[in-house]
Amino acid sequence: MFFTQNMNIKAVNFAYNNKIIKLSFKQDIDYDSLKDSFSERFEGDKKNIAFVKTTKNNHLKSIIFKRPTKIKDIFYELSLTKDTFISDELLKHLHSPEDLEKTAIELESSKIGNTKVKSLIGIGAFALVFETEDGNILKITDVNHFPQNRKPDDFDLPIKQKGKIKNCYYYFEEKISQENLSQEELRQLVKHIKGKGYHMKDYLMHYDEENDGATIKTSQFGRAKNGKIYLIDPGCAIAPNKDFFNIKRIKNKLKEKFFST
């Protein structure tokens, strides 16, 4: 089971270690033409949503679709939904109908928009996270996934494929498990990240408990198929200044250079 938490199921009235591949689609987008194309294909809500799952606090956790559907169509349908619970929850995370429609139009201009997804499994202020038809994760965001455009590090979940379409960034990743993540394992990973000079944010259950015994959010981490735990939200790790000095890191580099076989 993946990405699991205690949750409720809410019925709705509509049935609705890899090499990074860098792709870029820089062509101009005719927004008016594409918007007209959407309007011709859709009449209100397409009823592709089967049901939603909610957290124990009755917030939107995920949306399950009736069938695998193109990601561009999902964004357009979400922008049109008449389900006030879904629209309100998306808006709380700063995903307005206008922004969702704009993303749909941008995805329409690229073959990435034809990627089929079967569920929405994560909602953040900057990104929506989907499970694809083939069981991978597709993150769609309007900002660079890595803060200050930092490079991915050894603690980040590897990116399989990434690219940018106009103002829309996308990232394909492995689907990971968030079950059985012990606080000790997470503390060791956080210690490793901080040891490399990174400043950590939004990773504790209580923001005012910056100490060795503070409870770490499991939602920001996950275990890959190789058994390794990774940080799945790169925004939690802010890169160190260029002049950051860490003697332990230098010693490790020297060991790798002179003593590796």
PDB file of C-alpha atoms in Angstrom:
ATOM      1  CA  MET A   1       0.000   0.000   0.000  1.00  0.00           C
ATOM      2  CA  PHE A   2       1.342   3.404  -0.884  1.00  0.00           C
ATOM      3  CA  PHE A   3       0.759   6.943   0.378  1.00  0.00           C
ATOM      4  CA  THR A   4      -1.546   5.629   3.102  1.00  0.00           C
ATOM      5  CA  GLN A   5      -3.049   7.504   6.022  1.00  0.00           C
ATOM      6  CA  ASN A   6      -6.236   7.175   8.014  1.00  0.00           C
ATOM      7  CA  MET A   7      -8.888   8.424   5.668  1.00  0.00           C
ATOM      8  CA  ASN A   8     -12.565   8.392   4.904  1.00  0.00           C
ATOM      9  CA  ILE A   9     -14.236   7.857   1.548  1.00  0.00           C
ATOM     10  CA  LYS A  10     -16.674  10.548   0.491  1.00  0.00           C
ATOM     11  CA  ALA A  11     -19.188   9.847  -2.244  1.00  0.00           C
ATOM     12  CA  VAL A  12     -19.701  12.510  -4.882  1.00  0.00           C
ATOM     13  CA  ASN A  13     -22.585  13.201  -7.152  1.00  0.00           C
ATOM     14  CA  PHE A  14     -20.452  12.945 -10.298  1.00  0.00           C
ATOM     15  CA  ALA A  15     -18.844   9.874 -11.542  1.00  0.00           C
ATOM     16  CA  TYR A  16     -16.056  11.650 -13.145  1.00  0.00           C
ATOM     17  CA  ASN A  17      18.469   5.903  -9.682  1.00  0.00           C
ATOM     18  CA  ASN A  18      17.434   6.909 -13.001  1.00  0.00           C
ATOM     19  CA  LYS A  19      18.913   9.203 -15.594  1.00  0.00           C
ATOM     20  CA  ILE A  20      17.052  12.464 -15.749  1.00  0.00           C
ATOM     21  CA  ILE A  21      15.536  13.201 -19.148  1.00  0.00           C
ATOM     22  CA  LYS A  22      15.268  16.939 -19.728  1.00  0.00           C
ATOM     23  CA  LEU A  23      12.556  17.998 -22.117  1.00  0.00           C
ATOM     24  CA  SER A  24      11.566  21.481 -23.145  1.00  0.00           C
ATOM     25  CA  PHE A  25       8.600  22.813 -25.104  1.00  0.00           C
ATOM     26  CA  LYS A  26       9.216  26.458 -25.858  1.00  0.00           C
ATOM     27  CA  GLN A  27       6.748  27.047 -28.666  1.00  0.00           C
ATOM     28  CA  ASP A  28       4.259  29.875 -28.341  1.00  0.00           C
ATOM     29  CA  ILE A  29       0.842  28.816 -27.060  1.00  0.00           C
ATOM     30  CA  ASP A  30      -2.334  30.093 -28.698  1.00  0.00           C
ATOM     31  CA  TYR A  31      -4.425  30.226 -25.499  1.00  0.00           C
ATOM     32  CA  ASP A  32      -7.618  31.415 -27.155  1.00  0.00           C
ATOM     33  CA  SER A  33      -7.553  28.661 -29.763  1.00  0.00           C
ATOM     34  CA  LEU A  34      -6.843  25.937 -27.218  1.00  0.00           C
ATOM     35  CA  LYS A  35      -9.491  27.244 -24.837  1.00  0.00           C
ATOM     36  CA  ASP A  36     -12.042  27.093 -27.650  1.00  0.00           C
ATOM     37  CA  SER A  37     -10.949  23.525 -28.359  1.00  0.00           C
ATOM     38  CA  PHE A  38     -11.584  22.560 -24.730  1.00  0.00           C
ATOM     39  CA  SER A  39     -14.974  24.232 -24.744  1.00  0.00           C
ATOM     40  CA  GLU A  40     -16.023  22.224 -27.781  1.00  0.00           C
ATOM     41  CA  ARG A  41     -14.961  18.938 -26.156  1.00  0.00           C
ATOM     42  CA  PHE A  42     -16.437  19.525 -22.716  1.00  0.00           C
ATOM     43  CA  GLU A  43     -19.899  20.462 -21.642  1.00  0.00           C
ATOM     44  CA  GLY A  44     -19.716  21.277 -17.950  1.00  0.00           C
ATOM     45  CA  ASP A  45     -18.572  18.404 -15.781  1.00  0.00           C
ATOM     46  CA  LYS A  46     -17.470  15.265 -17.637  1.00  0.00           C
ATOM     47  CA  LYS A  47     -18.334  13.109 -14.627  1.00  0.00           C
ATOM     48  CA  ASN A  48     -15.020  11.255 -14.620  1.00  0.00           C
ATOM     49  CA  ILE A  49     -14.563  11.322 -10.830  1.00  0.00           C
ATOM     50  CA  ALA A  50     -15.565   8.068  -9.153  1.00  0.00           C
ATOM     51  CA  PHE A  51     -15.085   9.132  -5.520  1.00  0.00           C
ATOM     52  CA  VAL A  52     -12.808  11.119  -3.228  1.00  0.00           C
ATOM     53  CA  LYS A  53     -10.893  10.131  -0.120  1.00  0.00           C
ATOM     54  CA  THR A  54     -10.679  12.480   2.830  1.00  0.00           C
ATOM     55  CA  THR A  55      -8.350  12.727   5.806  1.00  0.00           C
ATOM     56  CA  LYS A  56      -9.584  12.117   9.345  1.00  0.00           C
ATOM     57  CA  ASN A  57     -10.048  15.904   9.560  1.00  0.00           C
ATOM     58  CA  ASN A  58     -12.288  15.795   6.484  1.00  0.00           C
ATOM     59  CA  HIS A  59      -9.857  17.461   4.098  1.00  0.00           C
ATOM     60  CA  LEU A  60      -9.344  16.289   0.543  1.00  0.00           C
ATOM     61  CA  LYS A  61      -6.734  13.526   0.400  1.00  0.00           C
ATOM     62  CA  SER A  62      -7.161  12.052  -3.067  1.00  0.00           C
ATOM     63  CA  ILE A  63      -9.490  11.738  -6.032  1.00  0.00           C
ATOM     64  CA  ILE A  64     -10.012   8.431  -7.813  1.00  0.00           C
ATOM     65  CA  PHE A  65     -11.013   8.589 -11.461  1.00  0.00           C
ATOM     66  CA  LYS A  66     -13.356   6.140 -13.155  1.00  0.00           C
ATOM     67  CA  ARG A  67     -10.783   5.318 -15.805  1.00  0.00           C
ATOM     68  CA  PRO A  68      -7.262   6.427 -16.763  1.00  0.00           C
ATOM     69  CA  THR A  69      -7.682   9.886 -18.267  1.00  0.00           C
ATOM     70  CA  LYS A  70      -5.355  12.303 -20.022  1.00  0.00           C
ATOM     71  CA  ILE A  71      -3.804  14.728 -17.531  1.00  0.00           C
ATOM     72  CA  LYS A  72      -4.776  17.758 -19.650  1.00  0.00           C
ATOM     73  CA  ASP A  73      -8.427  16.701 -19.488  1.00  0.00           C
ATOM     74  CA  ILE A  74      -8.271  16.138 -15.723  1.00  0.00           C
ATOM     75  CA  PHE A  75      -7.062  19.701 -15.151  1.00  0.00           C
ATOM     76  CA  TYR A  76      -9.821  21.093 -17.308  1.00  0.00           C
ATOM     77  CA  GLU A  77     -12.478  18.980 -15.593  1.00  0.00           C
ATOM     78  CA  LEU A  78     -11.256  20.056 -12.151  1.00  0.00           C
ATOM     79  CA  SER A  79     -11.487  23.687 -13.253  1.00  0.00           C
ATOM     80  CA  LEU A  80     -15.140  23.099 -14.184  1.00  0.00           C
ATOM     81  CA  THR A  81     -16.228  20.861 -11.305  1.00  0.00           C
ATOM     82  CA  LYS A  82     -19.500  21.725  -9.605  1.00  0.00           C
ATOM     83  CA  ASP A  83     -18.555  19.727  -6.518  1.00  0.00           C
ATOM     84  CA  THR A  84     -18.072  22.528  -3.979  1.00  0.00           C
ATOM     85  CA  PHE A  85     -16.084  20.292  -1.593  1.00  0.00           C
ATOM     86  CA  ILE A  86     -13.474  19.569  -4.268  1.00  0.00           C
ATOM     87  CA  SER A  87     -13.332  23.120  -5.611  1.00  0.00           C
ATOM     88  CA  ASP A  88     -13.085  24.607  -2.101  1.00  0.00           C
ATOM     89  CA  GLU A  89     -10.312  22.196  -1.082  1.00  0.00           C
ATOM     90  CA  LEU A  90      -8.340  22.954  -4.235  1.00  0.00           C
ATOM     91  CA  LEU A  91      -8.780  26.677  -3.668  1.00  0.00           C
ATOM     92  CA  LYS A  92      -7.512  26.332  -0.075  1.00  0.00           C
ATOM     93  CA  HIS A  93      -4.289  25.054  -1.612  1.00  0.00           C
ATOM     94  CA  LEU A  94      -4.222  28.027  -4.029  1.00  0.00           C
ATOM     95  CA  HIS A  95      -5.443  26.066  -7.073  1.00  0.00           C
ATOM     96  CA  SER A  96      -8.137  28.328  -8.492  1.00  0.00           C
ATOM     97  CA  PRO A  97     -10.385  27.312 -11.438  1.00  0.00           C
ATOM     98  CA  GLU A  98      -8.575  29.907 -13.550  1.00  0.00           C
ATOM     99  CA  ASP A  99      -5.133  28.474 -12.700  1.00  0.00           C
ATOM    100  CA  LEU A 100      -6.304  24.910 -13.318  1.00  0.00           C
ATOM    101  CA  GLU A 101      -7.692  25.908 -16.701  1.00  0.00           C
ATOM    102  CA  LYS A 102      -4.457  27.686 -17.611  1.00  0.00           C
ATOM    103  CA  THR A 103      -2.446  24.561 -16.751  1.00  0.00           C
ATOM    104  CA  ALA A 104      -4.826  22.455 -18.850  1.00  0.00           C
ATOM    105  CA  ILE A 105      -4.220  24.743 -21.821  1.00  0.00           C
ATOM    106  CA  GLU A 106      -0.453  24.579 -21.358  1.00  0.00           C
ATOM    107  CA  LEU A 107      -0.563  20.768 -21.143  1.00  0.00           C
ATOM    108  CA  GLU A 108      -2.705  20.714 -24.283  1.00  0.00           C
ATOM    109  CA  SER A 109       0.254  22.078 -26.240  1.00  0.00           C
ATOM    110  CA  SER A 110       2.536  19.144 -25.332  1.00  0.00           C
ATOM    111  CA  LYS A 111       2.506  15.361 -25.674  1.00  0.00           C
ATOM    112  CA  ILE A 112       2.947  15.237 -21.897  1.00  0.00           C
ATOM    113  CA  GLY A 113      -0.676  16.356 -21.699  1.00  0.00           C
ATOM    114  CA  ASN A 114      -1.679  12.978 -23.137  1.00  0.00           C
ATOM    115  CA  THR A 115      -0.207  11.087 -20.164  1.00  0.00           C
ATOM    116  CA  LYS A 116      -3.026   9.100 -18.593  1.00  0.00           C
ATOM    117  CA  VAL A 117      -3.523   9.251 -14.834  1.00  0.00           C
ATOM    118  CA  LYS A 118      -5.830   7.216 -12.631  1.00  0.00           C
ATOM    119  CA  SER A 119      -5.884   9.274  -9.436  1.00  0.00           C
ATOM    120  CA  LEU A 120      -4.896  12.526  -7.754  1.00  0.00           C
ATOM    121  CA  ILE A 121      -2.936  11.484  -4.662  1.00  0.00           C
ATOM    122  CA  GLY A 122      -1.330  14.666  -3.349  1.00  0.00           C
ATOM    123  CA  ILE A 123      -2.228  18.337  -3.068  1.00  0.00           C
ATOM    124  CA  GLY A 124       0.196  21.107  -2.133  1.00  0.00           C
ATOM    125  CA  ALA A 125       0.310  24.861  -2.457  1.00  0.00           C
ATOM    126  CA  PHE A 126       2.472  24.603  -5.574  1.00  0.00           C
ATOM    127  CA  ALA A 127       1.888  21.107  -6.938  1.00  0.00           C
ATOM    128  CA  LEU A 128      -0.712  18.480  -7.699  1.00  0.00           C
ATOM    129  CA  VAL A 129       0.518  14.878  -7.603  1.00  0.00           C
ATOM    130  CA  PHE A 130      -1.007  12.130  -9.732  1.00  0.00           C
ATOM    131  CA  GLU A 131      -0.545   8.393 -10.150  1.00  0.00           C
ATOM    132  CA  THR A 132      -0.106   7.507 -13.803  1.00  0.00           C
ATOM    133  CA  GLU A 133      -1.659   4.624 -15.666  1.00  0.00           C
ATOM    134  CA  ASP A 134       1.633   2.679 -15.450  1.00  0.00           C
ATOM    135  CA  GLY A 135       2.034   3.218 -11.696  1.00  0.00           C
ATOM    136  CA  ASN A 136       4.515   6.097 -11.617  1.00  0.00           C
ATOM    137  CA  ILE A 137       4.074   9.525 -10.057  1.00  0.00           C
ATOM    138  CA  LEU A 138       3.549  12.696 -12.088  1.00  0.00           C
ATOM    139  CA  LYS A 139       3.931  16.031 -10.312  1.00  0.00           C
ATOM    140  CA  ILE A 140       2.571  19.143 -12.007  1.00  0.00           C
ATOM    141  CA  THR A 141       3.651  22.473 -10.539  1.00  0.00           C
ATOM    142  CA  ASP A 142       3.946  26.118 -11.505  1.00  0.00           C
ATOM    143  CA  VAL A 143       7.345  26.530  -9.805  1.00  0.00           C
ATOM    144  CA  ASN A 144      10.687  24.765 -10.033  1.00  0.00           C
ATOM    145  CA  HIS A 145      10.514  21.597  -7.929  1.00  0.00           C
ATOM    146  CA  PHE A 146      13.939  22.366  -6.437  1.00  0.00           C
ATOM    147  CA  PRO A 147      14.159  25.623  -4.429  1.00  0.00           C
ATOM    148  CA  GLN A 148      16.509  28.252  -5.817  1.00  0.00           C
ATOM    149  CA  ASN A 149      17.058  25.901  -8.757  1.00  0.00           C
ATOM    150  CA  ARG A 150      19.389  23.728  -6.689  1.00  0.00           C
ATOM    151  CA  LYS A 151      20.655  20.456  -8.113  1.00  0.00           C
ATOM    152  CA  PRO A 152      19.114  17.159  -6.936  1.00  0.00           C
ATOM    153  CA  ASP A 153      21.162  15.582  -4.138  1.00  0.00           C
ATOM    154  CA  ASP A 154      21.602  12.009  -2.897  1.00  0.00           C
ATOM    155  CA  PHE A 155      18.715  12.356  -0.412  1.00  0.00           C
ATOM    156  CA  ASP A 156      16.190  13.494  -3.057  1.00  0.00           C
ATOM    157  CA  LEU A 157      13.886  10.955  -4.678  1.00  0.00           C
ATOM    158  CA  PRO A 158      15.402  10.441  -8.157  1.00  0.00           C
ATOM    159  CA  ILE A 159      13.603  12.099 -11.068  1.00  0.00           C
ATOM    160  CA  LYS A 160      12.887   9.823 -14.027  1.00  0.00           C
ATOM    161  CA  GLN A 161      11.885  12.560 -16.444  1.00  0.00           C
ATOM    162  CA  LYS A 162      11.288  16.275 -16.171  1.00  0.00           C
ATOM    163  CA  GLY A 163      10.528  19.280 -18.299  1.00  0.00           C
ATOM    164  CA  LYS A 164       8.788  22.606 -18.615  1.00  0.00           C
ATOM    165  CA  ILE A 165       5.882  23.722 -20.783  1.00  0.00           C
ATOM    166  CA  LYS A 166       5.529  27.506 -20.727  1.00  0.00           C
ATOM    167  CA  ASN A 167       4.985  28.127 -16.959  1.00  0.00           C
ATOM    168  CA  CYS A 168       4.181  24.497 -16.131  1.00  0.00           C
ATOM    169  CA  TYR A 169       6.856  22.175 -14.698  1.00  0.00           C
ATOM    170  CA  TYR A 170       6.385  18.398 -14.654  1.00  0.00           C
ATOM    171  CA  TYR A 171       8.289  15.583 -12.930  1.00  0.00           C
ATOM    172  CA  PHE A 172       7.952  11.810 -13.268  1.00  0.00           C
ATOM    173  CA  GLU A 173       9.083   9.788 -10.261  1.00  0.00           C
ATOM    174  CA  GLU A 174       8.851   6.308  -8.778  1.00  0.00           C
ATOM    175  CA  LYS A 175       5.822   5.673  -6.602  1.00  0.00           C
ATOM    176  CA  ILE A 176       7.116   5.149  -3.076  1.00  0.00           C
ATOM    177  CA  SER A 177       5.759   3.711   0.169  1.00  0.00           C
ATOM    178  CA  GLN A 178       5.139   5.806   3.268  1.00  0.00           C
ATOM    179  CA  GLU A 179       4.381   2.872   5.529  1.00  0.00           C
ATOM    180  CA  ASN A 180       6.663   1.818   8.382  1.00  0.00           C
ATOM    181  CA  LEU A 181       8.900   4.893   8.357  1.00  0.00           C
ATOM    182  CA  SER A 182      10.416   5.033  11.835  1.00  0.00           C
ATOM    183  CA  GLN A 183      11.286   8.323  13.499  1.00  0.00           C
ATOM    184  CA  GLU A 184      14.839   7.039  14.012  1.00  0.00           C
ATOM    185  CA  GLU A 185      15.279   6.442  10.276  1.00  0.00           C
ATOM    186  CA  LEU A 186      13.904   9.881   9.488  1.00  0.00           C
ATOM    187  CA  ARG A 187      16.159  11.544  12.076  1.00  0.00           C
ATOM    188  CA  GLN A 188      19.194   9.874  10.524  1.00  0.00           C
ATOM    189  CA  LEU A 189      18.195  11.160   7.082  1.00  0.00           C
ATOM    190  CA  VAL A 190      17.528  14.671   8.389  1.00  0.00           C
ATOM    191  CA  LYS A 191      20.907  14.585  10.160  1.00  0.00           C
ATOM    192  CA  HIS A 192      22.533  13.589   6.869  1.00  0.00           C
ATOM    193  CA  ILE A 193      20.784  16.422   5.001  1.00  0.00           C
ATOM    194  CA  LYS A 194      21.711  19.033   7.599  1.00  0.00           C
ATOM    195  CA  GLY A 195      25.262  17.673   7.679  1.00  0.00           C
ATOM    196  CA  LYS A 196      25.597  18.684   4.058  1.00  0.00           C
ATOM    197  CA  GLY A 197      24.724  22.256   5.013  1.00  0.00           C
ATOM    198  CA  TYR A 198      21.068  22.289   4.014  1.00  0.00           C
ATOM    199  CA  HIS A 199      18.499  24.237   5.994  1.00  0.00           C
ATOM    200  CA  MET A 200      15.402  22.106   6.629  1.00  0.00           C
ATOM    201  CA  LYS A 201      11.887  23.546   6.743  1.00  0.00           C
ATOM    202  CA  ASP A 202       8.301  22.239   6.890  1.00  0.00           C
ATOM    203  CA  TYR A 203       9.407  18.785   8.012  1.00  0.00           C
ATOM    204  CA  LEU A 204       8.315  18.802  11.672  1.00  0.00           C
ATOM    205  CA  MET A 205       4.844  18.127  13.044  1.00  0.00           C
ATOM    206  CA  HIS A 206       5.195  21.207  15.283  1.00  0.00           C
ATOM    207  CA  TYR A 207       7.192  24.130  13.941  1.00  0.00           C
ATOM    208  CA  ASP A 208       8.369  25.287  17.386  1.00  0.00           C
ATOM    209  CA  GLU A 209      10.031  21.992  18.312  1.00  0.00           C
ATOM    210  CA  GLU A 210      13.409  22.212  16.601  1.00  0.00           C
ATOM    211  CA  ASN A 211      15.189  19.639  18.757  1.00  0.00           C
ATOM    212  CA  ASP A 212      16.535  16.097  18.524  1.00  0.00           C
ATOM    213  CA  GLY A 213      13.316  14.597  19.866  1.00  0.00           C
ATOM    214  CA  ALA A 214      10.875  16.529  17.675  1.00  0.00           C
ATOM    215  CA  THR A 215       8.387  14.463  15.667  1.00  0.00           C
ATOM    216  CA  ILE A 216       9.121  14.455  11.936  1.00  0.00           C
ATOM    217  CA  LYS A 217       6.359  14.441   9.321  1.00  0.00           C
ATOM    218  CA  THR A 218       6.288  11.133   7.489  1.00  0.00           C
ATOM    219  CA  SER A 219       4.383  12.803   4.638  1.00  0.00           C
ATOM    220  CA  GLN A 220       7.564  14.480   3.385  1.00  0.00           C
ATOM    221  CA  PHE A 221       9.487  11.218   3.032  1.00  0.00           C
ATOM    222  CA  GLY A 222       9.098   7.808   1.428  1.00  0.00           C
ATOM    223  CA  ARG A 223      10.796   4.469   0.911  1.00  0.00           C
ATOM    224  CA  ALA A 224      11.706   3.487  -2.654  1.00  0.00           C
ATOM    225  CA  LYS A 225      11.749  -0.028  -4.048  1.00  0.00           C
ATOM    226  CA  ASN A 226      15.474  -0.224  -3.311  1.00  0.00           C
ATOM    227  CA  GLY A 227      14.663   0.132   0.400  1.00  0.00           C
ATOM    228  CA  LYS A 228      16.210   3.587   0.711  1.00  0.00           C
ATOM    229  CA  ILE A 229      14.303   6.458   2.323  1.00  0.00           C
ATOM    230  CA  TYR A 230      14.212   9.691   0.351  1.00  0.00           C
ATOM    231  CA  LEU A 231      12.969  13.228   0.815  1.00  0.00           C
ATOM    232  CA  ILE A 232      10.028  13.495  -1.609  1.00  0.00           C
ATOM    233  CA  ASP A 233       9.465  17.244  -1.238  1.00  0.00           C
ATOM    234  CA  PRO A 234      12.697  19.000  -2.352  1.00  0.00           C
ATOM    235  CA  GLY A 235      11.257  22.283  -1.068  1.00  0.00           C
ATOM    236  CA  CYS A 236      12.024  21.123   2.467  1.00  0.00           C
ATOM    237  CA  ALA A 237      15.781  21.325   1.871  1.00  0.00           C
ATOM    238  CA  ILE A 238      17.305  24.734   1.156  1.00  0.00           C
ATOM    239  CA  ALA A 239      20.799  24.487  -0.310  1.00  0.00           C
ATOM    240  CA  PRO A 240      23.794  25.767   1.684  1.00  0.00           C
ATOM    241  CA  ASN A 241      25.660  28.901   0.720  1.00  0.00           C
ATOM    242  CA  LYS A 242      28.524  28.391  -1.710  1.00  0.00           C
ATOM    243  CA  ASP A 243      31.024  29.182   1.028  1.00  0.00           C
ATOM    244  CA  PHE A 244      29.609  26.467   3.335  1.00  0.00           C
ATOM    245  CA  PHE A 245      32.463  24.539   4.966  1.00  0.00           C
ATOM    246  CA  ASN A 246      32.061  21.043   6.384  1.00  0.00           C
ATOM    247  CA  ILE A 247      35.236  19.168   7.397  1.00  0.00           C
ATOM    248  CA  LYS A 248      33.414  15.809   7.573  1.00  0.00           C
ATOM    249  CA  ARG A 249      32.187  16.194   4.010  1.00  0.00           C
ATOM    250  CA  ILE A 250      35.716  17.015   2.818  1.00  0.00           C
ATOM    251  CA  LYS A 251      37.147  13.942   4.610  1.00  0.00           C
ATOM    252  CA  ASN A 252      34.536  11.718   2.981  1.00  0.00           C
ATOM    253  CA  LYS A 253      35.393  13.115  -0.448  1.00  0.00           C
ATOM    254  CA  LEU A 254      39.093  12.440   0.148  1.00  0.00           C
ATOM    255  CA  LYS A 255      38.337   8.874   1.240  1.00  0.00           C
ATOM    256  CA  GLU A 256      36.312   8.289  -1.908  1.00  0.00           C
ATOM    257  CA  LYS A 257      39.140   9.627  -4.066  1.00  0.00           C
ATOM    258  CA  PHE A 258      42.129   7.891  -2.498  1.00  0.00           C
ATOM    259  CA  PHE A 259      40.751   4.711  -0.934  1.00  0.00           C
ATOM    260  CA  SER A 260      37.975   3.590  -3.283  1.00  0.00           C
ATOM    261  CA  THR A 261      38.707   0.409  -5.202  1.00  0.00           C
TER     262      THR A 261
END
